[in-house]
Amino acid sequence: ITAPVIAIDGPSASGKGTVAQRVANALGYGYLDSGSLYRLVALAGQQAGVGYDDEAGIAAIAAALSAEFRGDQVLLSGNDVTEAIRSEEMSAASSKVAALPAVRAALIERQRAYRRWPGLVADGRDMGSVVFPQAEVKIFLTASVEARAERRYKQLIAKGVAANIRPLLQDLRERDERDASRSVAPLRKGEDAHLLDTTELSIEQAVDAVLGWARDAV
Ligand code: C5P
């Protein structure tokens, strides 16, 4: 018998990372931010000078990736890259490497290894469909693209970073399009996933909804 998994999938800037982390804390479960793995692969590819269209080259980097999560810190080969992987450049680059089938295949077992007792909350695009198809709870967490752009905008302003809504909207639309139209593990709500639209919800309301489904299933 394996540890329970709560799979939370959805588009960029939907707030699923924040919700997933809080649900994990509330339940005492581990947390996997699968998107950061694709971000790490993109950064490692850039550092190694491998082009994002070199599928075999990027897949080799993914297979050999030295990634470590220490609290809120993300380490690549022992170096703190927490901020570096969050740049707009790496956001775009990660969705390019994530479209390469060999890269996704190279990361599957690494992601499954995070399933440990007492349980795991995993967030990404294909947690419920590909990585943990047997997950006890599957959630498709989304919000309107305008609401997501506004949240990203407020985050940037709060961090003291100059930002404009328009390019943020444009970037989210492009990434949504790339994530939803790729041939492997496209982003879409599975029939067995609960839909959680957070356009009009607070973080607390979203967390409570997930905890409610978890209580029923686990
Ligand atoms: O979630 P986050 O925005 O950090 O993910 C970065 C990119 O990695 C996404 O744009 C998506 O293309 C890709 N990704 C993926 N599958 C996952 C998680 C992320 O393809 N499970």
Coordinates of N, CA and C in Angstrom, one line a residue, residues 30-118:
G30 N 4.2 15.8 2.6 CA 5.3 16.4 1.8 C 4.7 17.2 0.7
Y31 N 5.5 18.0 0.0 CA 5.1 18.8 -1.1 C 6.0 18.7 -2.3
L32 N 5.5 18.5 -3.5 CA 6.3 18.5 -4.7 C 5.8 19.6 -5.6
D33 N 6.7 20.5 -5.9 CA 6.5 21.6 -6.9 C 7.1 21.1 -8.2
S34 N 6.4 20.4 -9.0 CA 7.0 19.8 -10.2 C 7.5 20.8 -11.2
G35 N 6.8 22.0 -11.2 CA 7.2 23.0 -12.1 C 8.7 23.4 -11.9
S36 N 9.1 23.4 -10.6 CA 10.5 23.9 -10.4 C 11.5 22.9 -11.0
L37 N 11.1 21.6 -11.2 CA 12.0 20.7 -11.8 C 12.3 21.1 -13.3
Y38 N 11.2 21.5 -14.0 CA 11.3 22.0 -15.4 C 12.1 23.3 -15.4
R39 N 11.9 24.1 -14.4 CA 12.7 25.4 -14.4 C 14.1 25.1 -14.1
L40 N 14.4 24.1 -13.3 CA 15.8 23.7 -13.0 C 16.5 23.2 -14.3
V41 N 15.8 22.3 -15.0 CA 16.3 21.8 -16.3 C 16.6 22.9 -17.3
A42 N 15.7 23.9 -17.3 CA 15.9 25.0 -18.3 C 17.2 25.8 -17.8
L43 N 17.3 26.1 -16.6 CA 18.5 26.8 -16.1 C 19.8 26.0 -16.3
A44 N 19.7 24.7 -16.0 CA 20.9 23.9 -16.2 C 21.3 23.8 -17.6
G45 N 20.3 23.8 -18.5 CA 20.5 23.8 -20.0 C 21.2 25.1 -20.4
Q46 N 20.7 26.2 -19.9 CA 21.3 27.5 -20.2 C 22.8 27.5 -19.8
Q47 N 23.0 27.1 -18.5 CA 24.4 27.1 -18.0 C 25.3 26.2 -18.8
A48 N 24.8 25.1 -19.3 CA 25.6 24.2 -20.1 C 25.7 24.6 -21.5
G49 N 25.0 25.6 -21.9 CA 25.0 26.1 -23.3 C 24.3 25.1 -24.3
V50 N 23.4 24.3 -23.7 CA 22.6 23.4 -24.6 C 21.3 24.1 -25.1
G51 N 21.0 24.1 -26.4 CA 19.9 24.8 -26.9 C 18.6 24.1 -26.4
Y52 N 17.5 24.9 -26.3 CA 16.2 24.4 -25.8 C 15.5 23.5 -26.8
D53 N 16.1 23.4 -28.0 CA 15.5 22.6 -29.0 C 16.3 21.3 -29.2
D54 N 17.4 21.2 -28.5 CA 18.2 20.0 -28.5 C 17.6 18.9 -27.5
E55 N 16.7 18.1 -28.0 CA 15.9 17.3 -27.1 C 16.8 16.3 -26.4
A56 N 17.7 15.6 -27.1 CA 18.6 14.6 -26.4 C 19.5 15.3 -25.4
G57 N 20.0 16.4 -25.8 CA 20.9 17.2 -24.9 C 20.2 17.6 -23.6
I58 N 19.0 18.2 -23.8 CA 18.3 18.6 -22.6 C 17.8 17.4 -21.7
A59 N 17.4 16.3 -22.4 CA 17.0 15.2 -21.7 C 18.1 14.6 -20.8
A60 N 19.4 14.6 -21.4 CA 20.5 14.1 -20.6 C 20.7 15.0 -19.4
I61 N 20.5 16.3 -19.5 CA 20.6 17.2 -18.4 C 19.6 16.9 -17.4
A62 N 18.3 16.6 -17.8 CA 17.2 16.3 -16.9 C 17.5 15.0 -16.1
A63 N 18.1 14.0 -16.8 CA 18.4 12.7 -16.2 C 19.5 12.9 -15.1
A64 N 20.4 13.8 -15.4 CA 21.5 13.9 -14.4 C 21.3 15.1 -13.4
L65 N 20.2 15.7 -13.5 CA 19.9 16.9 -12.6 C 20.2 16.6 -11.2
S66 N 20.9 17.6 -10.6 CA 21.1 17.5 -9.1 C 20.3 18.6 -8.5
A67 N 19.0 18.2 -8.1 CA 18.1 19.1 -7.5 C 17.8 18.8 -6.1
E68 N 17.7 19.9 -5.3 CA 17.4 19.7 -3.8 C 16.5 20.8 -3.4
F69 N 15.5 20.4 -2.6 CA 14.5 21.3 -2.0 C 14.8 21.4 -0.5
R70 N 15.1 22.6 0.0 CA 15.4 22.7 1.4 C 14.5 23.8 1.9
G71 N 13.4 23.5 2.5 CA 12.4 24.5 2.9 C 11.9 25.2 1.7
D72 N 12.1 26.5 1.7 CA 11.6 27.3 0.5 C 12.8 27.5 -0.5
Q73 N 13.9 26.9 -0.2 CA 15.1 27.1 -1.1 C 15.2 26.0 -2.1
V74 N 15.6 26.4 -3.3 CA 15.8 25.4 -4.4 C 17.3 25.4 -4.7
L75 N 17.9 24.2 -4.7 CA 19.3 24.2 -5.0 C 19.6 23.4 -6.3
L76 N 20.5 23.9 -7.1 CA 20.9 23.2 -8.3 C 22.4 23.0 -8.2
S77 N 22.7 21.7 -8.2 CA 24.1 21.3 -7.9 C 24.7 22.0 -6.7
G78 N 23.9 22.1 -5.7 CA 24.4 22.7 -4.4 C 24.3 24.3 -4.4
N79 N 23.9 24.9 -5.5 CA 23.8 26.4 -5.5 C 22.4 26.8 -5.4
D80 N 22.2 27.9 -4.6 CA 20.9 28.4 -4.4 C 20.4 29.2 -5.6
V81 N 19.4 28.6 -6.3 CA 18.8 29.2 -7.5 C 17.4 29.6 -7.3
T82 N 16.9 29.7 -6.1 CA 15.5 30.0 -5.8 C 15.0 31.2 -6.6
E83 N 15.7 32.3 -6.6 CA 15.3 33.4 -7.4 C 15.5 33.2 -8.9
A84 N 16.7 32.7 -9.2 CA 17.0 32.6 -10.6 C 16.0 31.8 -11.5
I85 N 15.4 30.7 -10.9 CA 14.5 29.9 -11.7 C 13.1 30.6 -11.8
R86 N 12.9 31.6 -11.0 CA 11.6 32.3 -11.1 C 11.5 33.5 -12.1
S87 N 12.7 33.8 -12.8 CA 12.7 34.9 -13.7 C 11.7 34.6 -14.9
E88 N 11.3 35.7 -15.5 CA 10.4 35.6 -16.7 C 11.1 34.7 -17.8
E89 N 12.4 34.9 -17.9 CA 13.1 34.2 -18.9 C 13.0 32.7 -18.6
M90 N 13.2 32.2 -17.4 CA 13.2 30.8 -17.1 C 11.7 30.3 -17.1
S91 N 10.7 31.2 -16.9 CA 9.3 30.8 -17.0 C 9.1 30.4 -18.4
A92 N 9.5 31.2 -19.4 CA 9.3 30.9 -20.8 C 10.1 29.6 -21.2
A93 N 11.4 29.6 -20.7 CA 12.3 28.5 -21.1 C 11.8 27.2 -20.6
S94 N 11.2 27.2 -19.3 CA 10.8 25.9 -18.7 C 9.6 25.3 -19.5
S95 N 8.8 26.2 -20.1 CA 7.6 25.6 -20.8 C 8.1 25.1 -22.2
K96 N 9.2 25.6 -22.7 CA 9.8 25.0 -23.9 C 10.4 23.6 -23.7
V97 N 11.2 23.5 -22.6 CA 11.8 22.2 -22.3 C 10.8 21.2 -21.9
A98 N 9.7 21.7 -21.3 CA 8.6 20.8 -20.8 C 7.8 20.2 -22.0
A99 N 8.0 20.8 -23.2 CA 7.3 20.2 -24.3 C 8.0 19.1 -25.0
L100 N 9.2 18.8 -24.5 CA 10.1 17.7 -25.1 C 9.8 16.4 -24.4
P101 N 9.2 15.4 -25.2 CA 8.8 14.1 -24.6 C 10.0 13.5 -23.8
A102 N 11.2 13.5 -24.3 CA 12.3 12.8 -23.6 C 12.6 13.5 -22.3
V103 N 12.4 14.8 -22.2 CA 12.6 15.5 -21.0 C 11.6 15.1 -19.9
R104 N 10.3 15.0 -20.3 CA 9.3 14.6 -19.4 C 9.5 13.2 -18.9
A105 N 9.9 12.3 -19.8 CA 10.2 10.9 -19.5 C 11.3 10.8 -18.5
A106 N 12.3 11.6 -18.7 CA 13.5 11.6 -17.8 C 13.2 12.0 -16.3
L107 N 12.1 12.8 -16.2 CA 11.7 13.3 -14.8 C 10.6 12.5 -14.1
I108 N 10.0 11.5 -14.8 CA 8.9 10.8 -14.2 C 9.2 10.1 -12.9
E109 N 10.2 9.2 -12.9 CA 10.6 8.4 -11.7 C 11.0 9.3 -10.6
R110 N 11.8 10.4 -10.9 CA 12.2 11.3 -9.9 C 11.0 11.9 -9.2
Q111 N 10.0 12.2 -9.9 CA 8.8 12.8 -9.3 C 8.1 11.8 -8.4
R112 N 8.0 10.6 -8.9 CA 7.3 9.5 -8.1 C 8.0 9.2 -6.8
A113 N 9.3 9.4 -6.8 CA 10.0 9.1 -5.6 C 9.6 10.0 -4.4
Y114 N 8.9 11.1 -4.7 CA 8.5 12.0 -3.6 C 7.2 11.5 -2.9
R115 N 6.7 10.4 -3.4 CA 5.5 9.8 -2.7 C 5.9 9.0 -1.5
R116 N 5.8 9.6 -0.4 CA 6.2 9.0 0.9 C 5.2 9.2 2.0
W117 N 5.2 8.4 3.0 CA 4.2 8.5 4.1 C 4.6 9.8 4.9
P118 N 3.6 10.5 5.4 CA 2.2 10.2 5.5 C 1.4 10.5 4.2

